[in-house]
């Protein structure tokens, strides 16, 4: 089948089954085009919870589909590629977090949503890259914290709050850690009026030169309100399609990684989702996200604790 035949067949199946497709900004433009909703990781999960549809197909990585299922236990949540993981989520095993909690029983656990459902179940309150500062600030200053799993987001929040009593997990996103400061500064020389927008999963030396730091949704919003004409975008390149679509009069320049000749950086997990596997998944209504109910409930509590803070 050609790409347009695949897209047509997907639309037909969505109508027949009353299914909706949620896609993350990092998926390919053709996957984004068949989505009913595009968003950042948290917005999509909340959308999954609020939407009136029996079937949700999550075009994104595994932890995102799991989060949708945590918040929508009565809906069928489909994930075309369950092996689409996340280096950040993989850097924090639930058993290792349980061990650390055992050593520091008086610490509250704050976990980024880029974690498995088992890690969320061990967490007191989740956070996203948008609300991590508010979440940490909502915890009394004298209360020690374990912050997992992103060392870059953790260090960024620690710097903003000046909070010393934070144990930061040593995990990272391999995509965001790869951006080259040297190449970004060279781009800035070529485009002196361009603003640098970066995701907080980037290393501290990148965050330091950024004009704006935020989640994918935050970056998109900033570029809409801001008056600059050009932006150097230091996050996964899939977001550029939505940026160009929303703000066609502006120029978005992807930031390059350290190694190789590529002009941008991609998350290979996100790119595992294709029109072909979306179609097979919709046809078979499988693979479906299945969660242990006790784990789901514990994870739901940590997500609801976050939502209550916002
Ligand atoms: P957002 O929470 O900004 O959507 O980011 C998800 C992600 O995977 C970042 O690498
Ligand atoms: Fe995970 Fe990084 Fe890919 Fe986001 S970009 S899904 S944090 S590996």
Coordinates of C-alpha atoms and ligand atoms in Angstrom, one line a residue:
X1 CA 0.0 0.0 0.0
X2 CA 1.1 3.6 -0.6
X3 CA 1.4 6.0 2.3
X4 CA -1.9 7.7 1.3
X5 CA -3.7 4.3 1.0
X6 CA -2.4 3.4 4.5
X7 CA -3.6 6.7 5.9
X8 CA -7.0 6.3 4.2
X9 CA -7.4 2.8 5.6
X10 CA -6.4 4.0 9.1
X11 CA -9.1 6.8 8.9
X12 CA -11.7 4.3 7.8
X13 CA -10.9 1.9 10.7
X14 CA -10.9 4.8 13.2
X15 CA -14.5 5.6 12.1
X16 CA -15.7 2.0 12.1
X17 CA -14.3 1.3 15.6
X18 CA -14.7 4.7 17.2
X19 CA -11.0 4.7 17.9
X20 CA -8.8 7.8 18.4
X21 CA -5.1 8.2 17.7
X22 CA -3.0 10.2 20.1
X23 CA 0.5 11.1 18.9
X24 CA 3.5 12.7 20.5
X25 CA 5.3 15.5 18.8
X26 CA 8.4 13.4 18.3
X27 CA 6.7 10.9 16.0
X28 CA 7.2 11.2 12.2
X29 CA 5.2 13.8 10.3
X30 CA 3.1 11.1 8.5
X31 CA 2.2 9.5 11.9
X32 CA 1.3 13.0 13.2
X33 CA -0.9 13.5 10.2
X34 CA -3.2 10.5 11.1
X35 CA -3.5 11.6 14.8
X36 CA -6.7 13.1 16.2
X37 CA -4.6 14.8 18.9
X38 CA -1.0 15.8 19.1
X39 CA 0.6 16.7 22.3
X40 CA 3.3 16.4 25.0
X41 CA 3.5 13.3 27.1
X42 CA 1.2 14.6 29.9
X43 CA -1.4 16.4 27.8
X44 CA -1.9 13.2 25.8
X45 CA -2.5 11.1 28.9
X46 CA -5.0 13.6 30.2
X47 CA -6.6 13.7 26.8
X48 CA -6.8 9.9 26.9
X49 CA -8.6 10.1 30.3
X50 CA -11.1 12.7 29.2
X51 CA -11.9 11.6 25.7
X52 CA -15.1 9.7 25.1
X53 CA -13.9 6.8 22.9
X54 CA -13.7 3.0 23.6
X55 CA -10.3 2.6 21.9
X56 CA -7.2 4.8 22.1
X57 CA -4.2 4.1 20.0
X58 CA -1.1 5.7 21.5
X59 CA 1.5 6.6 18.8
X60 CA 4.4 7.2 21.1
X61 CA 6.7 5.3 23.4
X62 CA 5.7 2.7 26.0
X63 CA 5.7 4.8 29.2
X64 CA 3.3 7.2 27.5
X65 CA 0.8 4.5 26.6
X66 CA 1.1 3.1 30.1
X67 CA 0.3 6.5 31.6
X68 CA -2.7 6.7 29.4
X69 CA -3.9 3.3 30.7
X70 CA -3.2 4.3 34.3
X71 CA -5.6 7.2 33.9
X72 CA -8.1 5.4 31.7
X73 CA -8.4 1.8 33.0
X74 CA -11.7 1.2 31.3
X75 CA -10.6 2.0 27.9
X76 CA -8.7 -0.2 25.5
X77 CA -5.3 1.4 25.1
X78 CA -3.4 0.1 22.0
X79 CA 0.3 0.5 21.5
X80 CA 1.6 -0.3 18.0
X81 CA 5.2 -1.0 19.1
X82 CA 5.4 -2.1 22.8
X83 CA 9.2 -2.4 22.3
X84 CA 9.4 1.4 21.8
X85 CA 11.0 2.1 25.1
X86 CA 12.8 5.2 26.4
X87 CA 16.4 5.5 27.5
X88 CA 15.4 7.6 30.5
X89 CA 12.7 5.3 31.7
X90 CA 15.1 2.4 31.2
X91 CA 17.7 4.1 33.4
X92 CA 15.5 3.6 36.5
X93 CA 14.5 0.1 37.4
X94 CA 11.8 -0.2 40.0
X95 CA 13.8 -2.6 42.1
X96 CA 16.8 -0.2 42.3
X97 CA 14.5 2.7 43.2
X98 CA 12.9 0.5 45.9
X99 CA 16.4 -0.2 47.3
X100 CA 17.2 3.5 47.4
X101 CA 13.9 4.2 49.1
X102 CA 14.8 1.6 51.7
X103 CA 18.0 3.4 52.4
X104 CA 16.3 6.8 52.7
X105 CA 12.8 6.0 54.2
X106 CA 12.2 9.6 55.1
X107 CA 12.6 11.0 51.6
X108 CA 9.7 11.8 49.4
X109 CA 10.0 10.4 45.8
X110 CA 9.4 12.8 42.9
X111 CA 9.5 11.0 39.6
X112 CA 9.4 12.4 36.1
X113 CA 6.6 10.9 34.0
X114 CA 9.3 9.3 31.7
X115 CA 9.2 6.2 34.0
X116 CA 7.6 2.8 34.0
X117 CA 4.3 2.2 35.8
X118 CA 6.2 0.2 38.5
X119 CA 8.4 3.3 39.2
X120 CA 5.4 5.5 39.3
X121 CA 3.8 3.1 41.8
X122 CA 6.8 3.7 44.1
X123 CA 6.6 7.5 43.7
X124 CA 4.9 10.0 46.0
X125 CA 4.3 12.6 43.3
X126 CA 5.1 12.6 39.6
X127 CA 6.2 15.6 37.6
X128 CA 6.6 16.7 34.0
X129 CA 9.2 18.9 32.5
X130 CA 6.6 21.7 32.6
X131 CA 5.6 21.4 36.3
X132 CA 8.7 19.9 37.9
X133 CA 9.6 23.3 39.6
X134 CA 6.0 23.7 41.0
X135 CA 6.0 20.1 42.2
X136 CA 9.3 20.4 44.1
X137 CA 8.3 23.8 45.5
X138 CA 5.1 22.3 46.8
X139 CA 7.1 20.0 49.1
X140 CA 8.2 21.7 52.4
X141 CA 11.8 22.9 52.2
X142 CA 12.9 20.7 55.1
X143 CA 11.5 17.6 53.5
X144 CA 14.3 15.6 51.7
X145 CA 13.5 14.3 48.2
X146 CA 14.6 11.6 45.9
X147 CA 14.3 12.9 42.4
X148 CA 14.2 10.3 39.6
X149 CA 15.3 9.5 36.9
X150 CA 16.6 12.5 34.9
X151 CA 19.9 13.9 36.3
X152 CA 19.6 16.9 34.0
X153 CA 16.1 17.9 34.9
X154 CA 16.9 17.2 38.6
X155 CA 20.0 19.4 38.5
X156 CA 18.1 22.2 36.7
X157 CA 15.4 22.1 39.4
X158 CA 17.9 22.0 42.2
X159 CA 19.6 25.0 40.7
X160 CA 16.4 27.0 40.4
X161 CA 15.2 26.1 44.0
X162 CA 18.7 26.1 45.7
X163 CA 17.5 22.9 47.4
X164 CA 20.3 20.8 48.8
X165 CA 18.3 18.0 50.3
X166 CA 17.7 16.3 46.9
X167 CA 19.1 12.9 45.9
X168 CA 19.2 12.9 42.1
X169 CA 19.0 9.7 40.2
X170 CA 21.8 9.2 37.7
X171 CA 19.6 8.7 34.6
X172 CA 19.4 10.5 31.3
X173 CA 17.9 10.7 27.9
X174 CA 20.5 9.7 25.3
X175 CA 18.9 11.9 22.7
X176 CA 18.9 15.1 24.7
X177 CA 22.4 14.5 26.2
X178 CA 23.8 14.3 22.7
X179 CA 23.4 17.9 21.6
X180 CA 26.6 19.7 20.8
X181 CA 27.2 23.0 22.5
X182 CA 29.9 23.9 19.9
X183 CA 27.6 23.3 17.0
X184 CA 24.7 25.2 18.7
X185 CA 27.0 28.2 19.3
X186 CA 28.2 28.1 15.7
X187 CA 24.6 28.2 14.5
X188 CA 24.0 31.1 16.9
X189 CA 26.9 33.0 15.2
X190 CA 25.3 32.3 11.8
X191 CA 21.9 33.4 13.0
X192 CA 22.6 36.0 15.7
X193 CA 18.9 37.0 16.2
X194 CA 17.8 33.4 16.7
X195 CA 16.6 32.4 20.1
X196 CA 17.8 29.1 21.6
X197 CA 14.9 26.9 23.0
X198 CA 15.8 23.7 24.8
X199 CA 14.2 20.8 26.7
X200 CA 15.3 20.5 30.3
X201 CA 16.6 16.9 29.6
X202 CA 19.6 18.6 27.9
X203 CA 22.9 19.0 29.8
X204 CA 23.5 22.0 32.1
X205 CA 25.9 23.7 29.6
X206 CA 23.1 23.7 27.0
X207 CA 20.5 25.0 29.4
X208 CA 22.8 27.8 30.4
X209 CA 22.8 29.2 26.8
X210 CA 19.1 28.7 26.2
X211 CA 16.7 31.7 26.0
X212 CA 13.8 29.4 27.0
X213 CA 13.8 26.0 28.7
X214 CA 10.6 23.9 28.7
X215 CA 8.7 20.8 27.7
X216 CA 7.7 20.2 24.1
X217 CA 4.4 21.9 24.7
X218 CA 6.1 24.7 26.5
X219 CA 8.6 25.3 23.7
X220 CA 5.7 25.4 21.1
X221 CA 3.8 27.9 23.2
X222 CA 6.9 30.1 23.8
X223 CA 7.7 30.3 20.0
X224 CA 4.1 31.5 19.4
X225 CA 4.2 34.3 21.9
X226 CA 7.7 35.4 21.4
X227 CA 8.6 38.0 18.8
X228 CA 11.8 36.5 17.4
X229 CA 11.7 35.2 13.8
X230 CA 14.3 32.4 14.1
X231 CA 14.8 29.7 16.7
X232 CA 17.5 27.1 17.3
X233 CA 15.5 24.1 18.6
X234 CA 17.4 21.9 21.0
X235 CA 15.0 18.9 21.3
X236 CA 14.0 15.9 19.2
X237 CA 13.5 16.9 15.6
X238 CA 10.0 15.5 15.3
X239 CA 8.7 18.7 16.9
X240 CA 9.8 20.8 13.9
X241 CA 6.8 19.6 11.8
X242 CA 4.3 21.1 14.3
X243 CA 6.4 24.3 14.7
X244 CA 6.4 25.0 11.0
X245 CA 2.7 24.2 10.7
X246 CA 1.7 26.5 13.6
X247 CA 4.2 29.3 12.8
X248 CA 4.9 29.2 9.0
X249 CA 6.3 32.7 9.0
X250 CA 9.1 31.7 11.4
X251 CA 12.3 29.7 10.9
X252 CA 13.2 26.8 13.0
X253 CA 16.7 25.4 12.9
X254 CA 17.3 22.0 14.5
X255 CA 20.3 21.6 16.8
X256 CA 22.8 19.0 15.8
X257 CA 24.2 16.2 17.9
X258 CA 27.9 15.9 18.9
X259 CA 28.8 12.9 16.7
X260 CA 28.2 12.4 13.0
X261 CA 27.2 14.8 10.2
X262 CA 23.4 14.9 11.0
X263 CA 21.9 18.3 11.2
X264 CA 19.3 17.2 13.8
X265 CA 18.8 14.5 16.5
X266 CA 16.1 11.9 16.5
X267 CA 14.7 9.4 19.1
X268 CA 14.8 6.1 17.4
X269 CA 12.1 4.7 19.7
X270 CA 9.6 7.3 18.6
X271 CA 10.5 6.6 15.0
X272 CA 9.6 2.9 15.4
X273 CA 5.9 3.9 15.1
X274 CA 4.9 3.8 11.5
X275 CA 1.7 3.9 9.4
X276 CA 2.1 0.2 8.8
X277 CA 2.2 -0.8 12.4
X278 CA -0.6 1.6 13.4
X279 CA -2.8 -0.1 10.8
X280 CA -2.0 -3.6 11.9
X281 CA -2.5 -2.6 15.5
X282 CA -5.9 -1.0 14.7
X283 CA -7.0 -4.0 12.7
X284 CA -6.1 -6.6 15.3
X285 CA -6.8 -4.3 18.3
X286 CA -3.5 -5.5 19.6
X287 CA -1.0 -5.1 21.2
X288 CA -3.0 -3.7 24.1
X289 CA -1.5 -2.2 27.3
X290 CA -2.4 -4.4 30.3
X291 CA -1.5 -3.4 33.8
X292 CA -1.6 -5.1 37.2
X293 CA -4.5 -3.4 39.0
X294 CA -2.6 -2.8 42.3
X295 CA 0.4 -1.3 40.5
X296 CA -2.0 0.8 38.3
X297 CA -3.8 2.2 41.4
X298 CA -0.5 3.1 43.1
X299 CA 0.8 4.8 40.0
X300 CA -2.5 6.6 39.6
X301 CA -2.1 8.1 43.1
X302 CA 1.3 9.6 42.2
X303 CA -0.1 11.1 39.0
X304 CA -3.2 12.5 40.7
X305 CA -0.9 14.0 43.4
X306 CA 0.8 15.9 40.6
X307 CA -2.4 17.0 38.9
X308 CA -3.7 18.3 42.3
X309 CA -0.6 20.6 42.5
X310 CA -1.1 22.2 39.1
Ligands
LIG1 P1 7.5 16.0 26.9 O1 7.0 15.6 28.3 O2 7.9 17.4 26.8 O3 6.5 15.6 25.9 O4 8.8 15.2 26.6 C1 8.7 13.8 26.5 C2 10.0 13.3 26.2 O5 10.2 12.1 25.9 C3 11.2 14.2 26.2 O6 12.3 13.6 25.7
LIG2 FE1 12.8 8.8 26.0 FE2 14.6 10.6 25.2 FE3 13.1 9.4 23.4 FE4 12.0 11.2 25.0 S1 13.6 11.5 23.4 S2 11.2 9.2 24.5 S3 13.2 10.9 26.9 S4 14.6 8.4 24.8

